[in-house]
Amino acid sequence: RLVHPFMPFVSEAVWQRLPRRGGTNSNKDEAPSLMIAEWPDREDGSGRSLLWRDLEAEAQFGALQRTVEAIRSARAEYGLELSKKITKAKVEVAAGEPSLLQTLQAEKNTLSLFARLDNESTEITSADG
């Protein structure tokens, strides 16, 4: 819908090929043309937000971002060159933070890339063992 003023023929072709969602807003999504379709509402009739946000993913990304910032700050504090990878790094997560531990273990490749750690030798563990 946002690109329609700039590329009307392309956006209309894409609109025609999209599967229609049913449910509370089905009347808005059943418009025969993008040109006359309504914009999506921010809320449905019950006051529930229809913004397509994944709050859990946002929290996980924020935790990953803060961890990278902490590692970069420690590197700067100890005078380690940012261009060189750190080998045999050990990232310890505070006890009582199982979700953070799980997030960092799942995103080990991303953490290693942005913090410039050697992915193969980096270990992510809980501080309690």
PDB file of C-alpha atoms in Angstrom:
ATOM      1  CA  ARG A   1       0.000   0.000   0.000  1.00  0.00           C
ATOM      2  CA  LEU A   2       2.856   2.382   0.724  1.00  0.00           C
ATOM      3  CA  VAL A   3       4.570   1.819  -2.599  1.00  0.00           C
ATOM      4  CA  HIS A   4       1.384   2.152  -4.660  1.00  0.00           C
ATOM      5  CA  PRO A   5       1.761   5.905  -5.377  1.00  0.00           C
ATOM      6  CA  PHE A   6       5.243   5.306  -6.765  1.00  0.00           C
ATOM      7  CA  MET A   7       4.755   1.999  -8.575  1.00  0.00           C
ATOM      8  CA  PRO A   8       1.018   1.548  -9.109  1.00  0.00           C
ATOM      9  CA  PHE A   9       1.182  -1.201 -11.739  1.00  0.00           C
ATOM     10  CA  VAL A  10       3.661  -3.344  -9.824  1.00  0.00           C
ATOM     11  CA  SER A  11       1.913  -2.910  -6.465  1.00  0.00           C
ATOM     12  CA  GLU A  12      -1.480  -3.703  -8.023  1.00  0.00           C
ATOM     13  CA  ALA A  13      -0.088  -6.877  -9.601  1.00  0.00           C
ATOM     14  CA  VAL A  14       1.347  -7.964  -6.239  1.00  0.00           C
ATOM     15  CA  TRP A  15      -1.952  -7.126  -4.477  1.00  0.00           C
ATOM     16  CA  GLN A  16      -3.905  -9.277  -6.894  1.00  0.00           C
ATOM     17  CA  ARG A  17      -1.670 -12.263  -6.150  1.00  0.00           C
ATOM     18  CA  LEU A  18      -1.730 -11.957  -2.347  1.00  0.00           C
ATOM     19  CA  PRO A  19      -3.853 -14.457  -0.439  1.00  0.00           C
ATOM     20  CA  ARG A  20      -6.626 -12.694   1.417  1.00  0.00           C
ATOM     21  CA  ARG A  21      -6.600 -12.860   5.201  1.00  0.00           C
ATOM     22  CA  GLY A  22      -9.867 -13.764   6.837  1.00  0.00           C
ATOM     23  CA  GLY A  23     -10.920 -12.722  10.302  1.00  0.00           C
ATOM     24  CA  THR A  24     -11.853  -9.351  11.723  1.00  0.00           C
ATOM     25  CA  ASN A  25     -10.530  -7.242   8.859  1.00  0.00           C
ATOM     26  CA  SER A  26     -11.602  -9.495   6.004  1.00  0.00           C
ATOM     27  CA  ASN A  27     -13.825  -6.806   4.496  1.00  0.00           C
ATOM     28  CA  LYS A  28     -10.820  -4.482   4.160  1.00  0.00           C
ATOM     29  CA  ASP A  29      -8.626  -7.156   2.635  1.00  0.00           C
ATOM     30  CA  GLU A  30     -11.262  -8.292   0.170  1.00  0.00           C
ATOM     31  CA  ALA A  31     -11.122  -5.101  -1.900  1.00  0.00           C
ATOM     32  CA  PRO A  32     -10.935  -6.005  -5.593  1.00  0.00           C
ATOM     33  CA  SER A  33      -8.199  -3.429  -6.168  1.00  0.00           C
ATOM     34  CA  LEU A  34      -5.431  -1.919  -4.085  1.00  0.00           C
ATOM     35  CA  MET A  35      -6.550   1.465  -5.366  1.00  0.00           C
ATOM     36  CA  ILE A  36      -9.759   1.292  -3.311  1.00  0.00           C
ATOM     37  CA  ALA A  37      -8.540  -0.828  -0.379  1.00  0.00           C
ATOM     38  CA  GLU A  38      -8.615   0.742   3.076  1.00  0.00           C
ATOM     39  CA  TRP A  39      -5.536   1.225   5.208  1.00  0.00           C
ATOM     40  CA  PRO A  40      -5.164  -1.232   8.096  1.00  0.00           C
ATOM     41  CA  ASP A  41      -6.394  -0.054  11.490  1.00  0.00           C
ATOM     42  CA  ARG A  42      -4.052   0.237  14.451  1.00  0.00           C
ATOM     43  CA  GLU A  43      -6.589  -1.520  16.650  1.00  0.00           C
ATOM     44  CA  ASP A  44      -9.488  -3.856  16.176  1.00  0.00           C
ATOM     45  CA  GLY A  45     -12.869  -3.181  17.774  1.00  0.00           C
ATOM     46  CA  SER A  46     -11.804  -4.640  21.142  1.00  0.00           C
ATOM     47  CA  GLY A  47      -8.895  -2.208  21.574  1.00  0.00           C
ATOM     48  CA  ARG A  48      -6.318  -4.910  20.845  1.00  0.00           C
ATOM     49  CA  SER A  49      -3.368  -3.606  18.838  1.00  0.00           C
ATOM     50  CA  LEU A  50      -3.032  -4.965  15.328  1.00  0.00           C
ATOM     51  CA  LEU A  51       0.490  -3.680  14.874  1.00  0.00           C
ATOM     52  CA  TRP A  52       2.558  -6.559  13.651  1.00  0.00           C
ATOM     53  CA  ARG A  53       5.256  -6.467  16.288  1.00  0.00           C
ATOM     54  CA  ASP A  54       7.031  -9.362  17.892  1.00  0.00           C
ATOM     55  CA  LEU A  55       7.851  -8.069  21.368  1.00  0.00           C
ATOM     56  CA  GLU A  56       9.779 -11.216  22.285  1.00  0.00           C
ATOM     57  CA  ALA A  57      12.002 -10.882  19.212  1.00  0.00           C
ATOM     58  CA  GLU A  58      12.560  -7.203  20.022  1.00  0.00           C
ATOM     59  CA  ALA A  59      13.600  -8.090  23.579  1.00  0.00           C
ATOM     60  CA  GLN A  60      15.965 -10.798  22.338  1.00  0.00           C
ATOM     61  CA  PHE A  61      17.542  -8.451  19.817  1.00  0.00           C
ATOM     62  CA  GLY A  62      17.932  -5.779  22.497  1.00  0.00           C
ATOM     63  CA  ALA A  63      19.730  -8.258  24.764  1.00  0.00           C
ATOM     64  CA  LEU A  64      22.032  -9.276  21.919  1.00  0.00           C
ATOM     65  CA  GLN A  65      22.715  -5.630  21.113  1.00  0.00           C
ATOM     66  CA  ARG A  66      23.547  -4.798  24.759  1.00  0.00           C
ATOM     67  CA  THR A  67      25.885  -7.797  24.942  1.00  0.00           C
ATOM     68  CA  VAL A  68      27.751  -6.708  21.811  1.00  0.00           C
ATOM     69  CA  GLU A  69      28.018  -3.171  23.218  1.00  0.00           C
ATOM     70  CA  ALA A  70      29.416  -4.522  26.505  1.00  0.00           C
ATOM     71  CA  ILE A  71      32.016  -6.641  24.700  1.00  0.00           C
ATOM     72  CA  ARG A  72      33.038  -3.724  22.489  1.00  0.00           C
ATOM     73  CA  SER A  73      33.317  -1.444  25.537  1.00  0.00           C
ATOM     74  CA  ALA A  74      35.519  -3.996  27.321  1.00  0.00           C
ATOM     75  CA  ARG A  75      37.720  -4.267  24.230  1.00  0.00           C
ATOM     76  CA  ALA A  76      38.133  -0.489  24.114  1.00  0.00           C
ATOM     77  CA  GLU A  77      38.806  -0.296  27.850  1.00  0.00           C
ATOM     78  CA  TYR A  78      41.592  -2.877  27.624  1.00  0.00           C
ATOM     79  CA  GLY A  79      43.020  -1.430  24.407  1.00  0.00           C
ATOM     80  CA  LEU A  80      42.269  -4.433  22.210  1.00  0.00           C
ATOM     81  CA  GLU A  81      42.154  -3.697  18.501  1.00  0.00           C
ATOM     82  CA  LEU A  82      38.656  -3.881  17.073  1.00  0.00           C
ATOM     83  CA  SER A  83      39.973  -5.200  13.764  1.00  0.00           C
ATOM     84  CA  LYS A  84      41.333  -8.397  15.334  1.00  0.00           C
ATOM     85  CA  LYS A  85      39.158 -11.302  16.405  1.00  0.00           C
ATOM     86  CA  ILE A  86      39.349 -12.493  19.978  1.00  0.00           C
ATOM     87  CA  THR A  87      40.058 -16.199  20.238  1.00  0.00           C
ATOM     88  CA  LYS A  88      38.933 -18.380  23.106  1.00  0.00           C
ATOM     89  CA  ALA A  89      36.377 -15.879  24.367  1.00  0.00           C
ATOM     90  CA  LYS A  90      34.091 -16.886  27.196  1.00  0.00           C
ATOM     91  CA  VAL A  91      30.790 -15.055  27.608  1.00  0.00           C
ATOM     92  CA  GLU A  92      29.238 -15.673  31.013  1.00  0.00           C
ATOM     93  CA  VAL A  93      25.581 -14.909  31.562  1.00  0.00           C
ATOM     94  CA  ALA A  94      24.433 -14.012  35.071  1.00  0.00           C
ATOM     95  CA  ALA A  95      22.731 -16.760  37.029  1.00  0.00           C
ATOM     96  CA  GLY A  96      18.964 -16.493  36.851  1.00  0.00           C
ATOM     97  CA  GLU A  97      18.968 -15.308  33.230  1.00  0.00           C
ATOM     98  CA  PRO A  98      18.091 -18.512  31.333  1.00  0.00           C
ATOM     99  CA  SER A  99      16.312 -16.653  28.535  1.00  0.00           C
ATOM    100  CA  LEU A 100      19.365 -14.465  27.905  1.00  0.00           C
ATOM    101  CA  LEU A 101      21.604 -17.524  27.906  1.00  0.00           C
ATOM    102  CA  GLN A 102      19.332 -19.270  25.427  1.00  0.00           C
ATOM    103  CA  THR A 103      19.167 -16.183  23.185  1.00  0.00           C
ATOM    104  CA  LEU A 104      22.935 -15.720  23.113  1.00  0.00           C
ATOM    105  CA  GLN A 105      23.541 -19.403  22.422  1.00  0.00           C
ATOM    106  CA  ALA A 106      21.036 -19.326  19.566  1.00  0.00           C
ATOM    107  CA  GLU A 107      22.611 -16.148  18.154  1.00  0.00           C
ATOM    108  CA  LYS A 108      26.235 -17.147  18.717  1.00  0.00           C
ATOM    109  CA  ASN A 109      27.141 -16.554  15.067  1.00  0.00           C
ATOM    110  CA  THR A 110      25.680 -13.046  15.145  1.00  0.00           C
ATOM    111  CA  LEU A 111      27.340 -12.245  18.472  1.00  0.00           C
ATOM    112  CA  SER A 112      30.680 -13.474  17.156  1.00  0.00           C
ATOM    113  CA  LEU A 113      30.336 -11.432  13.980  1.00  0.00           C
ATOM    114  CA  PHE A 114      29.456  -8.100  15.591  1.00  0.00           C
ATOM    115  CA  ALA A 115      31.710  -8.442  18.653  1.00  0.00           C
ATOM    116  CA  ARG A 116      34.583  -9.751  16.505  1.00  0.00           C
ATOM    117  CA  LEU A 117      34.962 -13.023  18.388  1.00  0.00           C
ATOM    118  CA  ASP A 118      36.236 -16.284  16.945  1.00  0.00           C
ATOM    119  CA  ASN A 119      33.024 -18.250  16.485  1.00  0.00           C
ATOM    120  CA  GLU A 120      34.658 -21.668  16.791  1.00  0.00           C
ATOM    121  CA  SER A 121      36.344 -21.033  20.131  1.00  0.00           C
ATOM    122  CA  THR A 122      33.749 -18.745  21.752  1.00  0.00           C
ATOM    123  CA  GLU A 123      31.952 -20.310  24.706  1.00  0.00           C
ATOM    124  CA  ILE A 124      28.665 -18.989  26.099  1.00  0.00           C
ATOM    125  CA  THR A 125      27.837 -20.313  29.555  1.00  0.00           C
ATOM    126  CA  SER A 126      25.892 -19.497  32.689  1.00  0.00           C
ATOM    127  CA  ALA A 127      27.846 -17.966  35.560  1.00  0.00           C
ATOM    128  CA  ASP A 128      26.468 -20.608  37.914  1.00  0.00           C
ATOM    129  CA  GLY A 129      28.019 -23.424  35.940  1.00  0.00           C
TER     130      GLY A 129
END
